[in-house]
XYZ file of C-alpha atoms in Angstrom:
452
model
C 76.189 175.967 46.245
C 79.223 178.085 45.730
C 79.501 177.767 41.853
C 83.280 178.341 42.219
C 85.388 175.707 40.416
C 88.982 175.149 41.297
C 89.751 171.575 40.261
C 93.503 172.060 40.250
C 96.235 169.488 40.362
C 96.855 170.559 43.971
C 93.288 169.817 44.938
C 93.469 166.442 43.234
C 96.680 165.789 45.062
C 95.101 166.777 48.320
C 92.367 164.291 47.975
C 94.799 161.518 47.069
C 97.282 162.136 49.866
C 94.486 162.499 52.448
C 92.929 159.280 51.316
C 96.294 157.427 51.506
C 97.069 158.910 54.966
C 93.566 158.230 56.403
C 93.703 154.665 55.119
C 97.067 154.100 56.873
C 95.759 155.621 59.993
C 92.632 153.351 59.847
C 94.753 150.301 59.309
C 96.874 151.207 62.171
C 93.878 151.899 64.418
C 92.277 148.495 63.626
C 95.536 146.613 64.184
C 96.900 148.493 67.201
C 96.166 147.334 70.668
C 95.548 150.922 71.701
C 92.255 151.850 70.042
C 91.912 155.344 71.503
C 92.877 158.408 69.373
C 94.485 160.992 71.379
C 93.115 164.555 71.009
C 95.359 167.232 72.393
C 94.561 170.903 73.094
C 97.452 173.130 72.091
C 97.601 176.881 73.151
C 100.278 179.002 71.526
C 102.166 181.654 73.297
C 99.885 184.215 71.596
C 96.867 182.530 73.056
C 95.636 180.782 69.953
C 94.134 177.317 70.610
C 93.909 174.322 68.436
C 92.947 170.577 68.777
C 95.531 168.293 67.488
C 95.833 164.665 66.526
C 99.476 163.617 65.881
C 100.058 161.025 63.180
C 103.765 160.632 62.110
C 103.269 157.714 59.686
C 103.178 160.011 56.754
C 104.979 163.384 56.086
C 101.716 165.235 55.729
C 100.000 167.995 57.766
C 96.378 169.236 57.532
C 94.962 172.317 59.158
C 91.232 173.091 59.123
C 89.766 176.213 60.609
C 86.425 178.082 60.841
C 85.362 181.577 61.728
C 82.117 181.185 63.694
C 79.224 183.403 62.676
C 80.856 184.567 59.522
C 78.679 182.786 56.930
C 76.359 184.135 54.336
C 73.626 184.833 56.910
C 75.624 187.923 57.825
C 75.833 189.203 54.200
C 74.664 192.914 54.316
C 71.364 193.786 52.609
C 71.855 193.939 48.821
C 75.179 192.146 49.058
C 74.116 188.577 48.928
C 76.907 186.156 48.006
C 79.527 188.359 49.729
C 80.987 185.593 51.941
C 80.841 183.102 49.147
C 82.776 185.449 46.805
C 85.430 186.019 49.391
C 85.799 182.268 49.784
C 86.736 182.073 46.157
C 88.999 185.129 46.126
C 91.010 185.032 49.306
C 93.451 182.520 47.874
C 93.781 184.361 44.576
C 96.817 186.408 45.393
C 98.151 187.822 48.642
C 100.972 189.963 49.761
C 103.470 190.646 46.820
C 102.095 187.719 44.855
C 99.267 188.086 42.332
C 96.982 185.170 41.616
C 99.238 183.312 39.176
C 102.231 183.706 41.351
C 100.435 182.639 44.541
C 98.852 179.490 42.979
C 102.026 178.610 41.088
C 103.889 178.712 44.576
C 101.220 176.249 45.929
C 101.320 173.919 42.983
C 105.180 173.842 42.825
C 105.371 172.872 46.518
C 102.231 170.574 46.490
C 100.383 172.902 48.991
C 96.590 173.289 49.041
C 94.793 176.208 50.566
C 91.110 176.501 50.043
C 88.061 178.242 51.596
C 84.334 177.862 51.823
C 81.267 179.752 52.992
C 78.187 178.283 54.529
C 75.137 179.942 55.993
C 76.488 180.162 59.544
C 80.287 180.032 59.178
C 83.284 180.790 56.930
C 85.876 177.930 56.847
C 89.228 177.092 55.315
C 91.726 174.242 54.958
C 95.442 173.819 54.422
C 97.310 170.658 53.371
C 101.034 170.385 52.992
C 103.880 167.962 52.976
C 106.075 168.262 56.128
C 109.023 169.541 54.190
C 106.969 172.533 52.879
C 105.303 173.340 56.169
C 106.887 176.645 56.839
C 106.112 177.873 53.303
C 102.475 176.625 53.563
C 102.039 178.412 56.930
C 103.359 181.658 55.477
C 101.041 181.400 52.319
C 98.142 180.841 54.718
C 99.097 183.870 56.819
C 99.240 185.983 53.609
C 95.870 184.803 52.426
C 94.217 185.629 55.777
C 95.826 188.956 56.407
C 96.958 190.402 53.098
C 94.576 189.203 50.402
C 94.804 191.264 47.207
C 91.406 191.092 45.512
C 93.004 192.212 42.150
C 90.634 193.143 39.362
C 91.495 190.172 37.144
C 90.773 187.665 39.914
C 87.663 189.387 40.998
C 86.116 189.366 37.557
C 87.165 185.752 36.873
C 85.647 184.517 40.063
C 82.528 186.626 39.616
C 82.026 185.179 36.090
C 82.200 181.708 37.534
C 79.655 182.515 40.218
C 77.345 184.277 37.670
C 77.467 181.313 35.351
C 76.451 179.073 38.164
C 73.647 181.376 39.151
C 72.370 181.428 35.661
C 72.310 177.666 35.413
C 70.514 177.520 38.820
C 67.706 179.576 37.347
C 66.492 176.554 35.394
C 67.833 173.721 37.563
C 64.901 172.102 39.350
C 66.899 171.110 42.350
C 68.156 174.690 42.903
C 64.764 176.202 42.339
C 63.130 173.725 44.720
C 65.815 174.338 47.461
C 65.698 178.048 47.157
C 61.880 178.083 47.270
C 61.769 175.670 50.209
C 64.072 177.727 52.263
C 62.150 180.916 51.427
C 58.883 179.320 52.396
C 60.033 178.254 55.844
C 62.391 181.131 56.742
C 60.460 184.163 55.139
C 62.537 187.307 55.640
C 65.186 185.749 57.750
C 68.735 185.635 56.347
C 68.590 181.776 56.105
C 66.140 182.241 53.236
C 68.788 183.845 51.121
C 70.964 181.633 48.924
C 74.559 181.408 49.978
C 75.795 182.326 46.481
C 73.572 185.457 46.324
C 71.740 186.609 43.178
C 72.866 187.926 39.893
C 72.041 191.424 40.878
C 73.831 191.209 44.238
C 76.915 189.464 42.917
C 77.178 191.941 40.117
C 77.403 194.847 42.629
C 80.156 193.497 44.918
C 83.573 195.088 44.708
C 86.998 194.884 46.334
C 86.087 197.200 49.100
C 83.283 194.874 50.160
C 85.665 191.918 50.168
C 88.154 193.866 52.326
C 85.461 194.899 54.740
C 84.269 191.338 55.097
C 87.828 190.070 55.964
C 88.346 192.954 58.456
C 85.068 192.281 60.322
C 84.671 188.558 59.927
C 88.130 186.917 60.537
C 89.431 187.389 63.972
C 90.898 185.365 66.787
C 87.818 185.438 68.974
C 85.652 183.482 66.534
C 88.419 181.219 65.238
C 88.274 177.461 65.650
C 91.295 175.268 64.537
C 91.786 171.496 64.020
C 95.216 170.054 63.099
C 96.176 166.442 62.191
C 99.301 164.911 60.912
C 103.091 164.970 61.185
C 103.658 167.604 63.847
C 104.028 167.667 67.664
C 102.218 169.935 70.100
C 105.531 171.741 70.721
C 106.053 172.444 67.049
C 102.431 173.541 66.441
C 102.252 176.371 68.973
C 104.656 178.777 67.034
C 103.020 177.894 63.746
C 99.583 178.894 65.076
C 100.929 182.333 65.909
C 102.633 182.553 62.579
C 99.513 181.637 60.578
C 96.827 183.288 62.728
C 98.517 185.762 64.997
C 98.156 188.570 62.587
C 94.230 188.461 62.692
C 92.439 191.126 64.727
C 91.564 190.180 68.241
C 87.896 190.782 67.978
C 85.348 190.070 65.152
C 82.713 192.705 64.350
C 79.801 190.813 62.853
C 75.928 191.339 63.132
C 74.239 188.690 65.198
C 72.136 186.300 63.233
C 68.584 186.778 64.516
C 66.611 184.021 66.106
C 63.980 182.343 63.855
C 61.211 179.758 64.151
C 60.749 178.076 60.722
C 57.162 177.957 59.595
C 56.104 174.528 58.221
C 53.091 173.310 56.448
C 51.673 173.306 52.914
C 52.573 172.163 49.411
C 53.932 174.603 46.848
C 54.178 173.677 43.192
C 56.462 175.630 40.777
C 55.616 174.771 37.351
C 58.528 173.869 34.923
C 58.362 172.055 31.527
C 60.545 168.963 32.500
C 59.731 165.290 32.373
C 60.638 164.770 36.015
C 59.377 166.503 39.126
C 61.782 167.315 41.971
C 60.459 167.582 45.474
C 61.925 168.668 48.731
C 60.195 168.644 52.142
C 60.973 169.433 55.666
C 59.610 169.799 59.215
C 60.867 170.789 62.586
C 64.195 169.162 63.559
C 66.232 168.543 66.630
C 69.313 170.307 68.028
C 72.613 168.508 68.062
C 72.951 169.277 71.777
C 69.475 167.717 72.567
C 69.781 164.620 74.854
C 67.568 162.812 72.349
C 69.715 163.591 69.388
C 71.111 160.124 68.942
C 67.641 158.592 69.228
C 66.580 160.848 66.431
C 69.768 160.197 64.429
C 69.008 156.399 64.501
C 65.372 156.937 63.797
C 66.202 159.046 60.753
C 68.686 156.494 59.545
C 66.002 153.785 59.610
C 63.337 156.087 57.909
C 65.290 157.713 55.139
C 68.977 158.351 56.025
C 70.286 154.881 55.535
C 70.246 154.621 51.780
C 69.270 151.106 50.654
C 68.631 150.166 54.325
C 66.025 152.827 54.856
C 62.261 152.341 54.727
C 61.808 155.143 52.115
C 64.133 153.529 49.748
C 62.495 150.156 50.252
C 58.972 151.490 49.686
C 59.540 154.028 46.915
C 62.440 152.490 44.989
C 62.692 148.796 45.708
C 59.027 147.780 45.888
C 57.530 150.139 43.369
C 60.324 151.451 41.169
C 59.045 155.048 41.472
C 62.418 156.840 41.984
C 66.082 156.220 41.750
C 66.749 157.838 45.042
C 64.872 159.175 48.175
C 66.378 160.352 51.384
C 65.841 162.244 54.601
C 68.416 163.949 56.919
C 68.720 166.075 60.006
C 70.175 169.534 59.712
C 71.265 171.662 62.697
C 72.001 175.276 61.910
C 72.957 177.887 64.541
C 69.394 179.263 64.750
C 67.184 176.590 63.413
C 66.898 172.741 63.093
C 65.240 170.804 60.281
C 64.326 167.290 59.402
C 64.184 167.269 55.694
C 64.372 165.124 52.539
C 64.033 164.960 48.784
C 62.918 162.770 45.858
C 62.845 163.055 42.052
C 60.672 161.007 39.809
C 58.300 161.177 36.758
C 55.675 163.815 36.746
C 53.036 161.101 36.770
C 54.597 159.306 39.787
C 55.537 162.282 42.065
C 52.036 162.256 43.736
C 52.231 158.555 44.549
C 55.806 158.959 45.826
C 54.899 161.758 48.189
C 51.884 159.913 49.384
C 53.982 156.793 50.310
C 56.654 159.018 51.939
C 53.950 160.697 54.025
C 52.509 157.281 55.004
C 55.890 156.157 56.095
C 56.395 159.367 58.202
C 53.062 158.653 59.952
C 53.796 154.913 60.330
C 57.060 155.746 62.010
C 55.417 158.310 64.247
C 52.633 155.961 65.252
C 54.433 152.593 65.485
C 58.159 153.357 65.711
C 60.834 150.783 64.776
C 61.407 147.199 65.564
C 64.236 145.797 67.729
C 65.810 144.175 64.587
C 65.803 147.549 62.756
C 67.323 149.105 65.806
C 70.045 146.524 66.115
C 70.928 146.664 62.408
C 71.115 150.498 62.512
C 73.364 150.455 65.522
C 75.627 147.848 63.940
C 76.078 149.909 60.757
C 76.440 153.253 62.459
C 79.084 152.131 64.833
C 80.963 149.927 62.350
C 80.999 152.574 59.710
C 82.128 155.367 62.088
C 85.939 154.929 61.607
C 85.407 155.048 57.811
C 84.095 158.524 58.114
C 87.668 159.679 58.644
C 88.235 159.040 54.933
C 84.938 160.180 53.530
C 84.960 163.476 55.434
C 88.396 164.336 54.059
C 90.678 164.501 57.130
C 90.804 164.360 60.798
C 91.420 168.025 61.208
C 87.955 168.788 59.880
C 86.444 166.489 62.386
C 88.251 168.306 65.137
C 86.811 171.605 64.051
C 83.284 170.148 63.988
C 83.740 168.679 67.399
C 84.685 172.145 68.755
C 81.956 173.983 66.850
C 79.310 171.533 68.240
C 80.782 171.426 71.769
C 81.141 167.592 71.548
C 84.242 167.357 73.883
C 87.711 166.209 73.307
C 86.699 162.617 74.027
C 84.012 162.495 71.331
C 85.850 160.116 69.049
C 86.279 157.655 71.940
C 82.704 157.870 73.288
C 80.672 158.469 70.114
C 79.927 154.719 69.451
C 78.896 154.201 73.157
C 76.383 157.067 72.793
C 74.861 155.268 69.739
C 74.832 151.924 71.644
C 73.110 153.454 74.692
C 69.942 154.295 72.710
C 67.111 151.888 73.472
C 64.049 150.871 71.517
C 61.830 152.969 73.806
C 64.046 156.018 73.199
C 63.758 155.757 69.465
C 60.063 155.075 69.415
C 59.347 157.910 71.904
C 61.332 160.341 69.919
C 59.626 159.282 66.636
C 56.325 159.934 68.263
C 57.387 163.365 69.533
C 59.515 164.630 66.672
C 57.794 163.460 63.462
C 54.979 165.869 62.435
C 53.534 164.799 59.081
C 50.685 167.187 59.454
C 53.099 170.109 59.524
C 55.510 169.337 56.750
C 56.464 171.892 54.049
C 56.650 170.359 50.487
C 58.091 172.218 47.418
C 57.694 170.500 43.995
C 59.259 171.748 40.760
C 58.013 170.208 37.478
C 54.676 169.397 36.075
C 53.199 167.000 38.604
C 50.171 165.062 37.599
C 47.186 164.518 39.858
C 46.610 165.605 43.407
C 49.571 165.997 45.770
C 49.509 165.060 49.429
C 52.017 164.214 52.183
């Protein structure tokens, strides 16, 4: 969690405009005889490459981008939360404009520029109306190449982050998540919270932020996705304008390889009426040929909400918890299959036991043909709707590049799901699921014996 709050009118506008534009695009896709979405690769005169989907139905342009390997896992020792702080500060004044002037310029012109830091990568997004495109590109250029890091902005964003970190010290979900990552990753950077600690964030200064920008943001680790009211010919010069001033090469430490260690149950006592539990085991890489079989299997087990076995057994049949879920996570250096549940202290033991039983049942007996067919129907039918829930198409284009999915992914994705057989899912369930080696972290005052 970043603990940086910027709920400005521009961000609200961004969500509204993107929703309207995506809805229009979806209706067009469903009614058009041409179902394929064309993804173009655009390379500027300066050698900067972006993937583009043109959509001229609305006067709106979205640009998403990421700097690979520039996430919090590269924060120097003692400077945890550095990438996260930069993500909150880099749009707080640039060039000759201080924070107020910069943000006023964006708001007056209905431009949104925002940034985010994850464990692996540092990302950003720009949204603008077509008529303000040139100004938006110039503001993005300034944010990337001439951020100010003025004292007022630094202390304001630091205060937001510190406030969030203090709240997290007593939040059972935050406590469980941090302890879980520490237990499986040990001394690896993945064990460190993205937002850092109170001590580390307190020590960060403007020189640290400038060093991060200088080393982390470069053309060689840059990935760009663009969608909206622009042609390939128009985009090339804008790529050079926005990103051409970045250094050619990044200078980041390599994130070390890691093998997560799974197994065991940890209880962290907290005087609260409900216990929060997270768990996890080995996962599967996004590039693995069996990924889609695992994806469908997880949907049936715990990723499908009310359609999942875990929700049926824990919530619907027994009323033990409001929500229970599982998911697949693929980081650059590790893969997880994880999940979570929160329930009364006297019910957490029974809930975890049921979840463990379902884990074992899936491993031993797999899924039925009916479950497979229902999962495929939902996953293929819902895929176009992800364009709206994920924010915008440009973000999808960045993800496709980061995960090496190919320019034809949007066209072939549903066929990859449809190609999975019952034997595939059940074989992968037997090979992947490992209930004997699941790490469980519980925060609360659980009653009785705990097992998974």
